[in-house]
Amino acid sequence: MRPLPTEPAMRTHNLVLAEVARASGSSRSDVAKRLGVNLATVSRASRDLIDCGLLEETGNKEVKGPGRPFIGLTLRGAGGYIIGIGVNAFRQSVTLASLRNEKLAEWIAPEPPGKDGAAFLETCIEKAKELIDASDLPPDRLFGVGLAIAAEINRASGIITDAPTFGWSDKVNIRQMVSERLQVPLAIETPSLAITQAEAEYGSLKDIRNIVTLHCSLGFGMGVRRSGETGGSVDFGRVLTRAQSSTPEPELLDGLCGGLSVLNVIEGVEQIAILSDLERAR
C-alpha cells in the first residue's frame, strides 16, 4: 500500500473519507454532489485513498446490456483501525476496531474503577496498547482513540474535570496521556452526546437535520443536534442529573426516569438515597 497522503491534500481526502464512512457504497458523483465539489476532485482523492488502502470499490462493475456500470466506494476495513474506550457506571471497556467498525479485540474491566481516575485511565491505555500489540497491526495505521465517559469534560483541552459517579475529583489530562503513550489524537465525549453523534452520522437518523435523543440509564440524559441551512452543526449533550419535572410539585427527573426510578421501587427511596452513584450501579 502507498503511504497516506499528507497536508494540504489530506483535507480533501478527509472529507471524502468521512462522506464514504457516513454513506457506504456511494458513487464518486454522489460524494461530489454532497460535498459541493467537482467530480474530478473526488476522483483524484478516491484514487489516492484506494491506492493507500483506505477505500475500495464496490458494486456492479460489469453491466450487461445498455447503461454504465455502477461503482461505489466503501471503507476498507483492513486499511486502518481505531481504539474505543467506554467508561460509565455499568461498564468499562476498551475495544480495537477496524475502519468498518468491526470489533477485532476487547478488554472489559473486571470491576468498577477506584477513586484514582488517572490510574484507571492509564490502565485503559495500557490495555489498548496490549490489544494493538497482540493484533500485529501496523502502528502507522492506528488513527485515533475515542473516549465516551460519564464525567464533566473539557473537549477542547481533553481534560476530565471530575466524575462524581466514580468518586473522581482530580483533573485528568487524558489527551496528553493518549498522545504520550499511543501517539494518536483523542476525541472525548459524554455518553449522551456520543450516542447522539453516532445516530446522526451513521445510524437511522443520519438524513434528519434536527434530532433530540433521550437516554435513560442510571440517570436521565439527553443529546441534541441542530443543523443550520449551511450544513454546519452545533452539538451539545447534558446529563440532567438534578433537573426537575414541570409538575405542580416538581420532582427530580432521576426519580421518574431511568435506573433510579426502578431502584427506588425495588429497594425503596430511603435505601437508595444513601448510596453513591457507583454503589447504585453495582
Tab-separated table of C-alpha atoms in Angstrom:
chain	number	residue	atom	x	y	z
A	1	MET	CA	0.000	0.000	0.000
A	2	ARG	CA	1.130	3.533	-0.717
A	3	PRO	CA	1.772	5.888	2.224
A	4	LEU	CA	-1.075	8.082	3.428
A	5	PRO	CA	-1.473	11.482	1.703
A	6	THR	CA	-0.028	14.485	3.523
A	7	GLU	CA	-1.267	18.020	4.120
A	8	PRO	CA	-2.604	20.127	2.483
A	9	ALA	CA	-4.058	17.490	0.148
A	10	MET	CA	-5.210	15.448	3.136
A	11	ARG	CA	-8.036	17.897	3.908
A	12	THR	CA	-9.929	16.936	0.740
A	13	HIS	CA	-9.120	13.285	1.315
A	14	ASN	CA	-10.515	13.521	4.855
A	15	LEU	CA	-13.783	14.968	3.561
A	16	VAL	CA	-14.154	12.185	1.005
A	17	LEU	CA	-13.236	9.540	3.576
A	18	ALA	CA	-15.771	10.897	6.095
A	19	GLU	CA	-18.534	11.032	3.490
A	20	VAL	CA	-17.922	7.443	2.378
A	21	ALA	CA	-17.928	6.366	6.038
A	22	ARG	CA	-21.282	8.097	6.502
A	23	ALA	CA	-22.847	6.649	3.357
A	24	SER	CA	-21.037	3.469	2.346
A	25	GLY	CA	-21.469	2.421	-1.277
A	26	SER	CA	-21.827	5.981	-2.608
A	27	SER	CA	-20.610	6.688	-6.104
A	28	ARG	CA	-17.982	9.315	-6.786
A	29	SER	CA	-20.606	11.629	-8.287
A	30	ASP	CA	-22.819	11.242	-5.183
A	31	VAL	CA	-19.900	12.138	-2.919
A	32	ALA	CA	-19.013	15.152	-5.073
A	33	LYS	CA	-22.606	16.397	-5.001
A	34	ARG	CA	-22.921	16.108	-1.219
A	35	LEU	CA	-19.557	17.789	-0.608
A	36	GLY	CA	-20.215	20.538	-3.148
A	37	VAL	CA	-17.013	19.933	-5.096
A	38	ASN	CA	-16.355	18.854	-8.670
A	39	LEU	CA	-16.204	15.208	-9.697
A	40	ALA	CA	-12.557	15.397	-10.768
A	41	THR	CA	-11.522	16.423	-7.239
A	42	VAL	CA	-13.344	13.469	-5.707
A	43	SER	CA	-11.966	11.099	-8.344
A	44	ARG	CA	-8.373	12.137	-7.600
A	45	ALA	CA	-8.885	11.865	-3.845
A	46	SER	CA	-10.630	8.498	-4.059
A	47	ARG	CA	-7.862	7.125	-6.306
A	48	ASP	CA	-5.275	8.126	-3.715
A	49	LEU	CA	-7.369	6.643	-0.892
A	50	ILE	CA	-7.747	3.370	-2.795
A	51	ASP	CA	-4.013	3.246	-3.546
A	52	CYS	CA	-3.118	3.716	0.121
A	53	GLY	CA	-5.614	1.063	1.212
A	54	LEU	CA	-8.285	3.140	2.957
A	55	LEU	CA	-11.069	2.762	0.377
A	56	GLU	CA	-12.123	0.061	-2.039
A	57	GLU	CA	-14.603	-0.119	-4.878
A	58	THR	CA	-17.841	-2.000	-4.598
A	59	GLY	CA	-20.989	-2.574	-6.658
A	60	ASN	CA	-21.690	-3.906	-10.119
A	61	LYS	CA	-18.582	-3.169	-12.159
A	62	GLU	CA	-19.769	-5.143	-15.194
A	63	VAL	CA	-23.194	-4.388	-16.639
A	64	LYS	CA	-24.636	-6.487	-19.445
A	65	GLY	CA	-26.673	-4.503	-21.938
A	66	PRO	CA	-27.079	-0.703	-22.148
A	67	GLY	CA	-26.043	1.556	-19.303
A	68	ARG	CA	-22.871	2.300	-17.428
A	69	PRO	CA	-21.646	0.113	-14.558
A	70	PHE	CA	-22.276	1.409	-11.042
A	71	ILE	CA	-19.141	1.566	-8.945
A	72	GLY	CA	-19.457	2.628	-5.349
A	73	LEU	CA	-16.901	3.388	-2.670
A	74	THR	CA	-16.643	1.802	0.763
A	75	LEU	CA	-14.156	1.800	3.597
A	76	ARG	CA	-11.556	-0.943	3.512
A	77	GLY	CA	-11.724	-2.425	6.996
A	78	ALA	CA	-8.108	-3.609	6.996
A	79	GLY	CA	-6.893	-0.186	5.911
A	80	GLY	CA	-6.678	1.065	9.474
A	81	TYR	CA	-8.057	0.732	12.962
A	82	ILE	CA	-9.195	2.736	15.971
A	83	ILE	CA	-9.483	2.340	19.728
A	84	GLY	CA	-12.769	2.987	21.513
A	85	ILE	CA	-12.889	3.410	25.296
A	86	GLY	CA	-16.218	3.445	27.129
A	87	VAL	CA	-16.418	4.349	30.811
A	88	ASN	CA	-19.769	4.562	32.559
A	89	ALA	CA	-21.237	3.394	35.840
A	90	PHE	CA	-22.221	-0.011	34.497
A	91	ARG	CA	-19.413	-0.994	32.148
A	92	GLN	CA	-15.835	-0.023	31.359
A	93	SER	CA	-14.223	-1.386	28.210
A	94	VAL	CA	-11.505	-0.928	25.605
A	95	THR	CA	-12.229	-2.017	22.025
A	96	LEU	CA	-9.981	-2.368	18.995
A	97	ALA	CA	-11.995	-1.951	15.785
A	98	SER	CA	-11.406	-1.826	12.045
A	99	LEU	CA	-12.386	1.114	9.850
A	100	ARG	CA	-15.677	-0.673	9.192
A	101	ASN	CA	-16.400	-0.724	12.914
A	102	GLU	CA	-15.727	-4.450	13.096
A	103	LYS	CA	-14.657	-5.481	16.587
A	104	LEU	CA	-11.191	-7.029	16.468
A	105	ALA	CA	-10.488	-7.386	20.181
A	106	GLU	CA	-11.857	-6.149	23.503
A	107	TRP	CA	-10.979	-5.791	27.179
A	108	ILE	CA	-13.694	-5.400	29.804
A	109	ALA	CA	-12.767	-4.150	33.262
A	110	PRO	CA	-13.349	-6.938	35.810
A	111	GLU	CA	-14.565	-4.468	38.443
A	112	PRO	CA	-15.632	-0.785	38.615
A	113	PRO	CA	-12.940	1.903	38.722
A	114	GLY	CA	-11.470	3.014	42.012
A	115	LYS	CA	-11.313	6.634	43.095
A	116	ASP	CA	-7.997	7.269	41.294
A	117	GLY	CA	-9.205	8.331	37.851
A	118	ALA	CA	-5.738	8.850	36.368
A	119	ALA	CA	-4.647	5.353	37.408
A	120	PHE	CA	-7.734	3.709	35.921
A	121	LEU	CA	-7.448	5.574	32.617
A	122	GLU	CA	-3.763	4.688	32.498
A	123	THR	CA	-4.837	1.047	32.795
A	124	CYS	CA	-7.266	1.535	29.878
A	125	ILE	CA	-4.499	2.981	27.706
A	126	GLU	CA	-2.167	0.131	28.659
A	127	LYS	CA	-4.872	-2.405	27.736
A	128	ALA	CA	-5.324	-0.620	24.403
A	129	LYS	CA	-1.601	-0.952	23.732
A	130	GLU	CA	-1.748	-4.654	24.612
A	131	LEU	CA	-4.642	-5.192	22.177
A	132	ILE	CA	-2.727	-3.412	19.428
A	133	ASP	CA	0.484	-5.358	20.057
A	134	ALA	CA	-1.361	-8.691	20.123
A	135	SER	CA	-3.125	-7.925	16.832
A	136	ASP	CA	0.155	-7.404	14.950
A	137	LEU	CA	-1.357	-4.438	13.079
A	138	PRO	CA	0.950	-1.783	11.546
A	139	PRO	CA	1.488	1.057	14.070
A	140	ASP	CA	1.074	3.806	11.454
A	141	ARG	CA	-2.487	2.639	10.763
A	142	LEU	CA	-3.838	3.447	14.238
A	143	PHE	CA	-5.827	6.608	13.503
A	144	GLY	CA	-7.035	7.637	16.929
A	145	VAL	CA	-8.803	6.963	20.210
A	146	GLY	CA	-12.422	7.773	21.016
A	147	LEU	CA	-13.446	8.066	24.673
A	148	ALA	CA	-17.039	8.211	25.919
A	149	ILE	CA	-17.054	8.833	29.665
A	150	ALA	CA	-19.687	9.710	32.260
A	151	ALA	CA	-17.904	12.804	33.534
A	152	GLU	CA	-17.574	16.554	33.255
A	153	ILE	CA	-15.173	17.136	30.374
A	154	ASN	CA	-13.382	19.910	28.530
A	155	ARG	CA	-13.414	18.783	24.909
A	156	ALA	CA	-11.049	21.489	23.680
A	157	SER	CA	-8.275	20.603	26.124
A	158	GLY	CA	-9.048	16.898	26.501
A	159	ILE	CA	-9.263	17.227	30.269
A	160	ILE	CA	-11.668	15.334	32.532
A	161	THR	CA	-12.514	17.825	35.276
A	162	ASP	CA	-14.346	15.419	37.582
A	163	ALA	CA	-16.506	12.278	37.583
A	164	PRO	CA	-18.761	12.091	40.670
A	165	THR	CA	-20.140	8.698	39.605
A	166	PHE	CA	-16.730	7.175	40.268
A	167	GLY	CA	-15.705	9.471	43.077
A	168	TRP	CA	-13.103	11.228	40.905
A	169	SER	CA	-12.411	14.821	41.924
A	170	ASP	CA	-8.955	15.472	40.423
A	171	LYS	CA	-8.481	16.673	36.849
A	172	VAL	CA	-7.061	14.171	34.362
A	173	ASN	CA	-5.430	15.261	31.095
A	174	ILE	CA	-6.454	12.197	29.124
A	175	ARG	CA	-5.468	13.738	25.775
A	176	GLN	CA	-1.891	14.153	26.931
A	177	MET	CA	-1.849	10.576	28.248
A	178	VAL	CA	-3.064	9.167	24.933
A	179	SER	CA	-0.631	11.312	22.952
A	180	GLU	CA	2.355	10.243	25.038
A	181	ARG	CA	1.540	6.525	25.127
A	182	LEU	CA	-0.066	5.903	21.719
A	183	GLN	CA	0.985	8.968	19.667
A	184	VAL	CA	-2.503	9.477	18.197
A	185	PRO	CA	-5.273	12.083	18.576
A	186	LEU	CA	-8.160	11.703	21.043
A	187	ALA	CA	-11.855	12.506	20.683
A	188	ILE	CA	-13.706	12.761	24.002
A	189	GLU	CA	-17.461	12.959	24.636
A	190	THR	CA	-20.105	12.202	27.222
A	191	PRO	CA	-22.113	9.012	26.548
A	192	SER	CA	-25.257	11.019	25.755
A	193	LEU	CA	-23.592	13.061	23.038
A	194	ALA	CA	-21.550	10.142	21.727
A	195	ILE	CA	-24.767	8.178	21.150
A	196	THR	CA	-26.417	11.196	19.535
A	197	GLN	CA	-23.493	11.749	17.171
A	198	ALA	CA	-23.411	8.079	16.202
A	199	GLU	CA	-27.119	8.137	15.358
A	200	ALA	CA	-26.834	11.425	13.475
A	201	GLU	CA	-23.803	10.436	11.415
A	202	TYR	CA	-24.193	6.697	10.865
A	203	GLY	CA	-27.493	5.480	12.313
A	204	SER	CA	-31.142	5.575	11.318
A	205	LEU	CA	-31.256	9.361	11.850
A	206	LYS	CA	-28.378	10.276	9.544
A	207	ASP	CA	-30.609	12.024	6.995
A	208	ILE	CA	-32.546	14.052	9.593
A	209	ARG	CA	-31.216	17.548	10.259
A	210	ASN	CA	-32.519	18.223	13.771
A	211	ILE	CA	-32.719	15.474	16.368
A	212	VAL	CA	-33.142	15.032	20.107
A	213	THR	CA	-32.237	11.746	21.762
A	214	LEU	CA	-33.227	10.792	25.310
A	215	HIS	CA	-31.226	8.325	27.395
A	216	CYS	CA	-32.478	6.529	30.478
A	217	SER	CA	-29.676	4.790	32.343
A	218	LEU	CA	-28.692	5.287	35.968
A	219	GLY	CA	-29.922	8.840	35.489
A	220	PHE	CA	-31.720	10.742	32.762
A	221	GLY	CA	-29.822	12.400	29.927
A	222	MET	CA	-30.308	13.906	26.506
A	223	GLY	CA	-28.369	14.857	23.409
A	224	VAL	CA	-29.322	17.353	20.709
A	225	ARG	CA	-28.085	18.062	17.203
A	226	ARG	CA	-29.191	21.241	15.455
A	227	SER	CA	-28.106	21.825	11.853
A	228	GLY	CA	-28.260	25.154	10.053
A	229	GLU	CA	-29.071	25.815	6.414
A	230	THR	CA	-25.378	25.927	5.545
A	231	GLY	CA	-24.880	22.352	6.691
A	232	GLY	CA	-22.879	23.367	9.749
A	233	SER	CA	-23.982	21.907	13.056
A	234	VAL	CA	-23.931	22.610	16.751
A	235	ASP	CA	-23.861	19.606	19.062
A	236	PHE	CA	-24.378	19.537	22.777
A	237	GLY	CA	-25.336	16.993	25.393
A	238	ARG	CA	-26.063	17.184	29.075
A	239	VAL	CA	-26.819	14.752	31.833
A	240	LEU	CA	-29.883	16.117	33.614
A	241	THR	CA	-28.926	14.636	36.955
A	242	ARG	CA	-30.624	17.214	39.164
A	243	ALA	CA	-33.234	18.581	36.733
A	244	GLN	CA	-36.831	18.913	37.938
A	245	SER	CA	-40.088	17.916	36.310
A	246	SER	CA	-42.651	20.548	35.323
A	247	THR	CA	-45.407	19.185	37.571
A	248	PRO	CA	-47.135	21.459	40.146
A	249	GLU	CA	-44.908	19.900	42.817
A	250	PRO	CA	-41.642	19.378	40.899
A	251	GLU	CA	-39.791	16.100	41.357
A	252	LEU	CA	-36.271	15.278	40.248
A	253	LEU	CA	-36.296	13.577	36.848
A	254	ASP	CA	-33.927	10.937	38.198
A	255	GLY	CA	-36.745	9.740	40.440
A	256	LEU	CA	-39.123	9.445	37.491
A	257	CYS	CA	-36.925	8.131	34.675
A	258	GLY	CA	-34.158	5.626	34.152
A	259	GLY	CA	-32.441	3.260	36.527
A	260	LEU	CA	-33.023	5.265	39.704
A	261	SER	CA	-36.792	5.049	39.397
A	262	VAL	CA	-36.515	1.257	39.063
A	263	LEU	CA	-34.183	1.007	42.056
A	264	ASN	CA	-36.481	3.213	44.139
A	265	VAL	CA	-39.370	0.816	43.504
A	266	ILE	CA	-37.326	-2.312	44.181
A	267	GLU	CA	-35.261	-1.202	47.179
A	268	GLY	CA	-37.131	1.836	48.494
A	269	VAL	CA	-36.381	5.539	48.169
A	270	GLU	CA	-34.693	5.880	51.559
A	271	GLN	CA	-32.393	2.903	50.981
A	272	ILE	CA	-31.273	4.150	47.561
A	273	ALA	CA	-30.852	7.760	48.673
A	274	ILE	CA	-27.930	6.926	50.975
A	275	LEU	CA	-25.929	5.156	48.238
A	276	SER	CA	-23.382	6.740	45.929
A	277	ASP	CA	-23.870	6.545	42.154
A	278	LEU	CA	-21.271	3.806	41.937
A	279	GLU	CA	-22.991	1.807	44.677
A	280	ARG	CA	-26.298	2.209	42.853
A	281	ALA	CA	-24.714	0.990	39.634
A	282	ARG	CA	-23.342	-2.094	41.361
